[in-house]
mmCIF file of C-alpha atoms in Angstrom:
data_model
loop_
_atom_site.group_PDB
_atom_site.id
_atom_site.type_symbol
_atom_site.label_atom_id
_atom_site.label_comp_id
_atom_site.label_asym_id
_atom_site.label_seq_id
_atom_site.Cartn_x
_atom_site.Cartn_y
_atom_site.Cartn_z
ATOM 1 C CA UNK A 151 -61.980 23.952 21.991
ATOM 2 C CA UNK A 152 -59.466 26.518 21.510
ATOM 3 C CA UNK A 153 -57.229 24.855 23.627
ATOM 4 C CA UNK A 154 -57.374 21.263 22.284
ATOM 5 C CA UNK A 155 -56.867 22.907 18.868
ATOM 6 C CA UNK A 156 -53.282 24.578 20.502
ATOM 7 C CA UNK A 157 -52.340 21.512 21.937
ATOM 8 C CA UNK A 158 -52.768 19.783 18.705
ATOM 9 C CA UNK A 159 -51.043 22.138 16.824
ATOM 10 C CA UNK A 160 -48.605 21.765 19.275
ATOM 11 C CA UNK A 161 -48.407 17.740 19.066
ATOM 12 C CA UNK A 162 -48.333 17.971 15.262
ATOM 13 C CA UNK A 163 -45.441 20.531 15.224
ATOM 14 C CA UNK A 164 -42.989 18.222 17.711
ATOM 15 C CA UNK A 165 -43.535 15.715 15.199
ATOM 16 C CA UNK A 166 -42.273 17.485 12.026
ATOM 17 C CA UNK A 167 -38.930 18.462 13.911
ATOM 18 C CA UNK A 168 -38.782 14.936 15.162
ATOM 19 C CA UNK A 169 -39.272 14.072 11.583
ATOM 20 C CA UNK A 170 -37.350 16.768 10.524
ATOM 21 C CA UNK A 171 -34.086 15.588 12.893
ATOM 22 C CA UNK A 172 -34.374 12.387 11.812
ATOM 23 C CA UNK A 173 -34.420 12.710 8.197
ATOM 24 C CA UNK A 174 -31.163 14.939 8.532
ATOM 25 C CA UNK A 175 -29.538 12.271 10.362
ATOM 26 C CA UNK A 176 -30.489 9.373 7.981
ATOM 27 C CA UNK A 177 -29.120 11.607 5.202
ATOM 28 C CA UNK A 178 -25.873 12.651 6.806
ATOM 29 C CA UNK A 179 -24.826 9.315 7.736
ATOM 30 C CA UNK A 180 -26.119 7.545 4.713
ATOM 31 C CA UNK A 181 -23.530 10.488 2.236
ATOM 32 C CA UNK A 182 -21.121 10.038 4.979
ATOM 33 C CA UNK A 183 -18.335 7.605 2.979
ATOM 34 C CA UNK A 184 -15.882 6.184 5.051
ATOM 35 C CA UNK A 185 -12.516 6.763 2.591
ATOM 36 C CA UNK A 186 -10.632 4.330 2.052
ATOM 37 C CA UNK A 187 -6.641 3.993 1.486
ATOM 38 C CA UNK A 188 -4.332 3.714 -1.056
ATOM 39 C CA UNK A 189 -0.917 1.852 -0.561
ATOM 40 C CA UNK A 190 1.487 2.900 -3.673
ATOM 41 C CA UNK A 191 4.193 0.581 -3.391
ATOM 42 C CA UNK A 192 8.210 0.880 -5.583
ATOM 43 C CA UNK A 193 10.140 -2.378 -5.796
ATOM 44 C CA UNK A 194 13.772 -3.120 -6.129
ATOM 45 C CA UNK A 195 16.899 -0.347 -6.359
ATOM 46 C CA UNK A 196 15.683 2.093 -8.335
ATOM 47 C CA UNK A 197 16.517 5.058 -6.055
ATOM 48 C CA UNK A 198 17.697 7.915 -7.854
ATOM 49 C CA UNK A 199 14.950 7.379 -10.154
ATOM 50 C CA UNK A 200 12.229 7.693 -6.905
ATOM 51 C CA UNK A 201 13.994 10.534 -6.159
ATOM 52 C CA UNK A 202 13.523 12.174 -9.157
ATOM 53 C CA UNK A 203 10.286 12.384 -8.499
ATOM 54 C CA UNK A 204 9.986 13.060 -4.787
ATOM 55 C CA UNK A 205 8.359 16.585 -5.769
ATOM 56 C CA UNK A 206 5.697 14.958 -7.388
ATOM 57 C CA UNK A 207 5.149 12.805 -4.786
ATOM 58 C CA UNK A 208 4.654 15.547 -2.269
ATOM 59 C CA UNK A 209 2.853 17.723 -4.374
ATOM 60 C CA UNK A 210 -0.303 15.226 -4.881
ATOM 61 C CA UNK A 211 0.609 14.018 -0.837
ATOM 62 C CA UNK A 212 1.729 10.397 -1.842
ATOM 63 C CA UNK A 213 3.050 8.385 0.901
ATOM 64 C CA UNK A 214 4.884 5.453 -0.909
ATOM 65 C CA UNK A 215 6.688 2.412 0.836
ATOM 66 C CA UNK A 216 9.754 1.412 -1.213
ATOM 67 C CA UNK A 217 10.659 -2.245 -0.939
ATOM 68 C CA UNK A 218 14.342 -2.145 -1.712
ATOM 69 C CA UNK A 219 16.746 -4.780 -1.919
ATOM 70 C CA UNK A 220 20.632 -5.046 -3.505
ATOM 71 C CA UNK A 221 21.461 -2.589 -0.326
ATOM 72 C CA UNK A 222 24.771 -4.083 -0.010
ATOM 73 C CA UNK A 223 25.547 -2.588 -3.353
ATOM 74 C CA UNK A 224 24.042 0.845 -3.022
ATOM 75 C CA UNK A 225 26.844 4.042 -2.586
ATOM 76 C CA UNK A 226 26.570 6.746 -0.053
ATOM 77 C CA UNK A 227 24.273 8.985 -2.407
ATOM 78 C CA UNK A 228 22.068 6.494 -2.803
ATOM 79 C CA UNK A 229 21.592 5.532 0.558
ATOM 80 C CA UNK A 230 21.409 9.058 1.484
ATOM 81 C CA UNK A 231 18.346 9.867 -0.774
ATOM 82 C CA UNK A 232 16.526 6.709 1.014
ATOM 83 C CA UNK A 233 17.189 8.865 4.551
ATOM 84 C CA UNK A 234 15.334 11.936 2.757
ATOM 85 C CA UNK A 235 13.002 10.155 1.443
ATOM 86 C CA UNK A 236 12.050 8.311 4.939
ATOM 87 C CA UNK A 237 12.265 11.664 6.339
ATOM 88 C CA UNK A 238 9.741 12.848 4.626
ATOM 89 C CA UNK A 239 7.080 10.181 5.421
ATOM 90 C CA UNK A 240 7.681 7.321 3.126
ATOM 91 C CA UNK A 241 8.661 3.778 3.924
ATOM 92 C CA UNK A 242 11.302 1.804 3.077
ATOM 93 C CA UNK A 243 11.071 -1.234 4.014
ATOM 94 C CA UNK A 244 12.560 -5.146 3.048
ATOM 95 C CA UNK A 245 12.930 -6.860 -0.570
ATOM 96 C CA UNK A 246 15.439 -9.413 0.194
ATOM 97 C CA UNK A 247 19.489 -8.477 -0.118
ATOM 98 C CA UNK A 248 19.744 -10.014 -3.673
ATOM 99 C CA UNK A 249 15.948 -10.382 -5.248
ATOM 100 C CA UNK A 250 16.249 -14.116 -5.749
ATOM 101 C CA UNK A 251 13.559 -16.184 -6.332
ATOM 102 C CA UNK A 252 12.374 -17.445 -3.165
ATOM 103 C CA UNK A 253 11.527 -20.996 -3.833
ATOM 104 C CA UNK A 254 14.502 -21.576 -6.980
ATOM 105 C CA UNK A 255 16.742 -20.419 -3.791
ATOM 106 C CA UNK A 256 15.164 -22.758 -0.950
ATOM 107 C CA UNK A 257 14.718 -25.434 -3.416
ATOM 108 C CA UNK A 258 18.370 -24.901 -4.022
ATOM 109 C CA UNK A 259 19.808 -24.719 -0.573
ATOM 110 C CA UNK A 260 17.193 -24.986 1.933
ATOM 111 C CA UNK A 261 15.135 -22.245 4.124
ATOM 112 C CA UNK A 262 17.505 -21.603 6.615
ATOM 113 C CA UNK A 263 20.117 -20.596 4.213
ATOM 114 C CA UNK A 264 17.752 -17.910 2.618
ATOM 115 C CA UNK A 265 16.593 -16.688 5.984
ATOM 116 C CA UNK A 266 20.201 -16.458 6.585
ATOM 117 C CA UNK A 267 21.370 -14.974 3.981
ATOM 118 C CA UNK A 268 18.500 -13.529 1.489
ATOM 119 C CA UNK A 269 17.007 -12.082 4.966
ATOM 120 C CA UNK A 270 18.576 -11.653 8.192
ATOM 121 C CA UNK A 271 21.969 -10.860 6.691
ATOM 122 C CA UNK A 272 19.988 -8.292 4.729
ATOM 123 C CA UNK A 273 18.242 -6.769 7.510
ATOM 124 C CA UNK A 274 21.117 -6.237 9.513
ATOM 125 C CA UNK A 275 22.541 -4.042 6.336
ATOM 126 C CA UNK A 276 19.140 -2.274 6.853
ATOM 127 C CA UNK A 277 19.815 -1.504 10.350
ATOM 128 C CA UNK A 278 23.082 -0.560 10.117
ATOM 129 C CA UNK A 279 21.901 2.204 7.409
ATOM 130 C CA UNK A 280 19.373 3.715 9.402
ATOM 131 C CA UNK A 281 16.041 1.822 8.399
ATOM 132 C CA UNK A 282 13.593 -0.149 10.998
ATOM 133 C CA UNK A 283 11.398 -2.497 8.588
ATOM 134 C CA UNK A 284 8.210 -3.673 9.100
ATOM 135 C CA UNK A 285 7.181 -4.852 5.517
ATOM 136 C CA UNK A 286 8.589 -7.272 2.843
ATOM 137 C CA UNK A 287 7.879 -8.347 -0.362
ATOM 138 C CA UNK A 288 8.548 -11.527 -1.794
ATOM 139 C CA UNK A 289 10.579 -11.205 -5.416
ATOM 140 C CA UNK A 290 9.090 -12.179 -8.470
ATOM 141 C CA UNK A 291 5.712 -12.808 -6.120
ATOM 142 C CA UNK A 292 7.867 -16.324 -5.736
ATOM 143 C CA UNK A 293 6.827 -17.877 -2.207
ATOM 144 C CA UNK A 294 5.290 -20.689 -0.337
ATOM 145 C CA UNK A 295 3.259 -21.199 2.417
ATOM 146 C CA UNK A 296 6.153 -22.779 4.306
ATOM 147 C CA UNK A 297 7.696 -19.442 4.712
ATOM 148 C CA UNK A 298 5.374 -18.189 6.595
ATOM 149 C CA UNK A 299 5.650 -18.498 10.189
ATOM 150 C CA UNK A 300 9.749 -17.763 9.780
ATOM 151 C CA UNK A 301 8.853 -14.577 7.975
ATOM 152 C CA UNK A 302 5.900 -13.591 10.098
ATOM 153 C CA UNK A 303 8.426 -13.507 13.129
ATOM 154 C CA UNK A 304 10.420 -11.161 11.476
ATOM 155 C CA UNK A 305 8.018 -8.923 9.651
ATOM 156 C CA UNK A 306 4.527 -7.007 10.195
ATOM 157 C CA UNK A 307 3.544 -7.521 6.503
ATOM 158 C CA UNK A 308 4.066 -9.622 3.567
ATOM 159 C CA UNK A 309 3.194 -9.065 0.161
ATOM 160 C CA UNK A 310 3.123 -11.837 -2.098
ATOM 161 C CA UNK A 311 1.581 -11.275 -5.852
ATOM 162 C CA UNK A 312 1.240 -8.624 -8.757
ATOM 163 C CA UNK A 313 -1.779 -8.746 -10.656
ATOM 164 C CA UNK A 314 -2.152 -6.773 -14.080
ATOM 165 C CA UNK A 315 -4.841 -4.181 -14.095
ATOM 166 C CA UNK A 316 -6.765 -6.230 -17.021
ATOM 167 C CA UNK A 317 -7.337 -8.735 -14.228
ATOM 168 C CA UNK A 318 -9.171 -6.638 -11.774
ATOM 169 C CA UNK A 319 -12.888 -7.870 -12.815
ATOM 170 C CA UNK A 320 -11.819 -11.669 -12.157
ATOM 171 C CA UNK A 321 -9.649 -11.347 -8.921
ATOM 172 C CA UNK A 322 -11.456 -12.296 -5.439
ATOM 173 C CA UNK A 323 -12.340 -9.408 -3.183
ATOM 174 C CA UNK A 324 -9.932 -10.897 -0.285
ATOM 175 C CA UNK A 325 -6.827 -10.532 -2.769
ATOM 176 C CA UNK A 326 -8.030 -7.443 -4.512
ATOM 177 C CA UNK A 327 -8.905 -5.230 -1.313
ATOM 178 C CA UNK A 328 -6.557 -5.123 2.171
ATOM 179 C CA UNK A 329 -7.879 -5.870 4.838
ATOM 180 C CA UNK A 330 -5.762 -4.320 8.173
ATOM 181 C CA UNK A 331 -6.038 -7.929 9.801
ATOM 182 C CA UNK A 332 -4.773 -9.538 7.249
ATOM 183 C CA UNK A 333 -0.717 -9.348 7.072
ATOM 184 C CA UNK A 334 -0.131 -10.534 4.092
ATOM 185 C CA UNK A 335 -1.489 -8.898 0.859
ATOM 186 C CA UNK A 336 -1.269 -8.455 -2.951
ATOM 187 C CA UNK A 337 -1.400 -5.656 -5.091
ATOM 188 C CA UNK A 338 -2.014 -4.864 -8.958
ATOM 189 C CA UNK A 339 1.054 -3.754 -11.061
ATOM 190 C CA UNK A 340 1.204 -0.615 -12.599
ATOM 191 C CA UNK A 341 4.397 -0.877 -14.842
ATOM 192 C CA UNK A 342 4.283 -1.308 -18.763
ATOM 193 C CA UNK A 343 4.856 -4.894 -18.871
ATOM 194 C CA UNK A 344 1.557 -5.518 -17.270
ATOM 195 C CA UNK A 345 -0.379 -3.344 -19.466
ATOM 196 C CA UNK A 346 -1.621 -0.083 -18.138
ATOM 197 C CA UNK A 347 -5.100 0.170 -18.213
ATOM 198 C CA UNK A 348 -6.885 3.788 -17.165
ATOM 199 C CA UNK A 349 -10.423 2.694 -17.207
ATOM 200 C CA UNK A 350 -9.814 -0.222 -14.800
ATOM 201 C CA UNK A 351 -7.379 1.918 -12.365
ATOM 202 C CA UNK A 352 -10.550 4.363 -12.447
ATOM 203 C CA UNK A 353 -12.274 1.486 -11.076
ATOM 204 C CA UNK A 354 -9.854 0.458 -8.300
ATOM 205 C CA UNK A 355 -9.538 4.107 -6.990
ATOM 206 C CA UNK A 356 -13.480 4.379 -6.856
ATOM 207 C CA UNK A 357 -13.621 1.589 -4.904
ATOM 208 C CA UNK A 358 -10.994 3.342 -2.713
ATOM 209 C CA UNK A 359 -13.401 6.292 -2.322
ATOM 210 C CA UNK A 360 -15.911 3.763 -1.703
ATOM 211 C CA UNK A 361 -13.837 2.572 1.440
ATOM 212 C CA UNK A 362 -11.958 -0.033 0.376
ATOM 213 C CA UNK A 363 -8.143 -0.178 0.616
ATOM 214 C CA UNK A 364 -6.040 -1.227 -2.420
ATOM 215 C CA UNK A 365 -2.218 -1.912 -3.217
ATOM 216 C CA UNK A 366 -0.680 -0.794 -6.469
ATOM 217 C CA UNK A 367 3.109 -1.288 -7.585
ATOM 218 C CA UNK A 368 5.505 0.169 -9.725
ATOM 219 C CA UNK A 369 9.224 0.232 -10.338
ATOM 220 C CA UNK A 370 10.307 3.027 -11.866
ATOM 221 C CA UNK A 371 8.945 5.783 -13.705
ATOM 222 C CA UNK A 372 9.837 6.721 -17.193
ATOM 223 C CA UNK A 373 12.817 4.758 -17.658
ATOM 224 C CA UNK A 374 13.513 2.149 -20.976
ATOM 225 C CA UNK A 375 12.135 -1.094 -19.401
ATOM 226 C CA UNK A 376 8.856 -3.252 -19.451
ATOM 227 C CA UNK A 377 9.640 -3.116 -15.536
ATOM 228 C CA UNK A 378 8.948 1.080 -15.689
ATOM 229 C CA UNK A 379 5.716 3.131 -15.917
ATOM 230 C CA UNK A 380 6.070 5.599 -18.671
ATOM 231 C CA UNK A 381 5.871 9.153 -17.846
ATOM 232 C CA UNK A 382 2.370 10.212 -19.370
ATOM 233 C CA UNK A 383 0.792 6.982 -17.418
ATOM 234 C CA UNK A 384 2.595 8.451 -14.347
ATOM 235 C CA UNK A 385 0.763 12.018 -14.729
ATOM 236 C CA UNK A 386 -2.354 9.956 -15.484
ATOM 237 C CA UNK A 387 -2.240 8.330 -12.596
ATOM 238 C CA UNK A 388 -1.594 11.409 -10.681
ATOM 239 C CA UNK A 389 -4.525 13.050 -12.115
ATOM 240 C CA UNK A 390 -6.492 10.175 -11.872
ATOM 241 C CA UNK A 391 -5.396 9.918 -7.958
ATOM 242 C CA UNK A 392 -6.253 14.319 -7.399
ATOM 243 C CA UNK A 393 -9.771 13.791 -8.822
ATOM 244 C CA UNK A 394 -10.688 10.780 -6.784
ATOM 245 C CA UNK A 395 -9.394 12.650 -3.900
ATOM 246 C CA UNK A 396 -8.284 9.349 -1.985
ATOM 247 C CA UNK A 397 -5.903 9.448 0.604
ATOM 248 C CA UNK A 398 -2.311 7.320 0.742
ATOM 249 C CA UNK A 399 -0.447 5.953 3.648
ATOM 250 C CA UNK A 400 2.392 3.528 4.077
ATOM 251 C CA UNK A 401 2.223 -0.002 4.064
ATOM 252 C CA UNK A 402 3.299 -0.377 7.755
ATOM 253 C CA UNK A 403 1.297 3.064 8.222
ATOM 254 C CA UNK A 404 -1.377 1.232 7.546
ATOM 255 C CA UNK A 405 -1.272 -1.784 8.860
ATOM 256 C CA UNK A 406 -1.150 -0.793 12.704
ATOM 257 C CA UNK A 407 -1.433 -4.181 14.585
ATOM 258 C CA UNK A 408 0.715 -6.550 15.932
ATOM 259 C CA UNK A 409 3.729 -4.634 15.207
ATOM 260 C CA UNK A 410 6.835 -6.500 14.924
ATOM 261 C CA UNK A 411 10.231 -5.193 15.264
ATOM 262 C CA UNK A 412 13.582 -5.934 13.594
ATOM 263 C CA UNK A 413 14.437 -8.340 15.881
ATOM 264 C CA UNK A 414 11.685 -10.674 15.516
ATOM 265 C CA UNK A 415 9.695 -9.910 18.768
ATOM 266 C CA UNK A 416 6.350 -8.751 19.216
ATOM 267 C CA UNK A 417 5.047 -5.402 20.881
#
């Protein structure tokens, strides 16, 4: 008798750890989040204002991709800043050489014309200064679908629109969150002239702890345009960004497959 009771004691003792082990693993993997990723994106020529604020950038670990066009125009200072800033982890990739609208420009004088000029002539000012780009954004979100394949042979990503903040309840889930094999991509807009909105970029970075990967976009940072983000919305961001505790990479950092060099091939 006394040894049936052991045994069963036994037998009901393996199945508590078992229980036990289990119940640890369901709860470890169920709190487990898989972060997500943040792409912070700067459009146009704006350097020595990104520069400005390269400290900031480092000191909250911000890995932007700066899609910068008019490079034709830009002195040796400028261009210099755009090394150091690459250097240090950011991207800078492709916004056209003059940021003309797209289809004004093709309707105008055709697509070859703005591959050649508007893009390959462009690029070859890019490589000239030092920068390899995988990513480009169309200006004033001003595309078609036609432009595609031409543009997909010479880039790894597109972006396409800006969405306002006040519009993240009503856009889709395949425009509002990237995807990594998906190359081209929109983002939400963080400057004045879209209307910054805290409570709904509170939103789109909890989603980003969540797991999800979103895009936002500014142009400069406390300068006197509707195109700028004002200062305080730039420190709310950044403290908005620290208490989230989401993590930032490049575009092209990002998006890892099929990469696509400079010269149109294909790895």
């Amino acid at each position: 008798m006394k040894k049936v009771t052991g045994l069963l004691l036994l037998f009901i003792g393996v199945l508590l750890l078992l229980n036990l082990n289990v119940a640890h693993r369901f709860h470890t993997e169920s709190t487990q989040i898989k972060p997500g990723t943040l792409l912070l994106m700067a459009d146009d020529w704006n350097v020595n204002n990104w520069y400005k604020y390269k400290d900031s950038f480092e000191k909250y670990g911000l890995k932007l991709t700066f899609y910068v066009s008019h490079i034709h125009t830009m002195d040796s200072m400028r261009l210099a800043k755009l090394r150091v800033l690459q250097s240090e982890g950011h991207e800078i990739a492709f916004h056209t050489l003059n940021h003309h609208d797209a289809q004004k420009y093709v309707q105008a004088n055709g697509l070859q014309e703005y591959l050649k000029v508007e893009v390959d002539s462009g690029l070859a000012l890019f490589r000239k200064a030092g920068f390899t780009t995988k990513a480009f954004a169309f200006p004033c979100g001003s595309y078609a679908s036609a432009y595609f394949p031409s543009m997909r042979q010479r880039f790894q990503t597109l972006r396409l629109n800006n969405f306002p903040l006040h519009q993240v309840p009503y856009v889709e889930d395949s425009v509002k969150f990237i995807q990594p094999h998906n190359f081209m991509f929109s983002c939400f807009a963080l400057d004045d002239a879209y209307g910054f909105d805290q409570a709904k970029l509170s939103s789109l970075l909890e989603e980003v702890q969540k797991g999800e990967t979103v895009a936002l976009l500014f142009h400069s940072i406390g300068e006197d345009s509707p195109w700028s983000m004002s200062e305080a919305n730039f420190r709310t961001f950044l403290m908005l960004y620290a208490s989230y505790q989401v993590r930032s990479e490049t575009v092209s950092g990002f998006f890892k497959n099929a990469v696509v060099d400079c010269s149109g091939s294909m790895d």
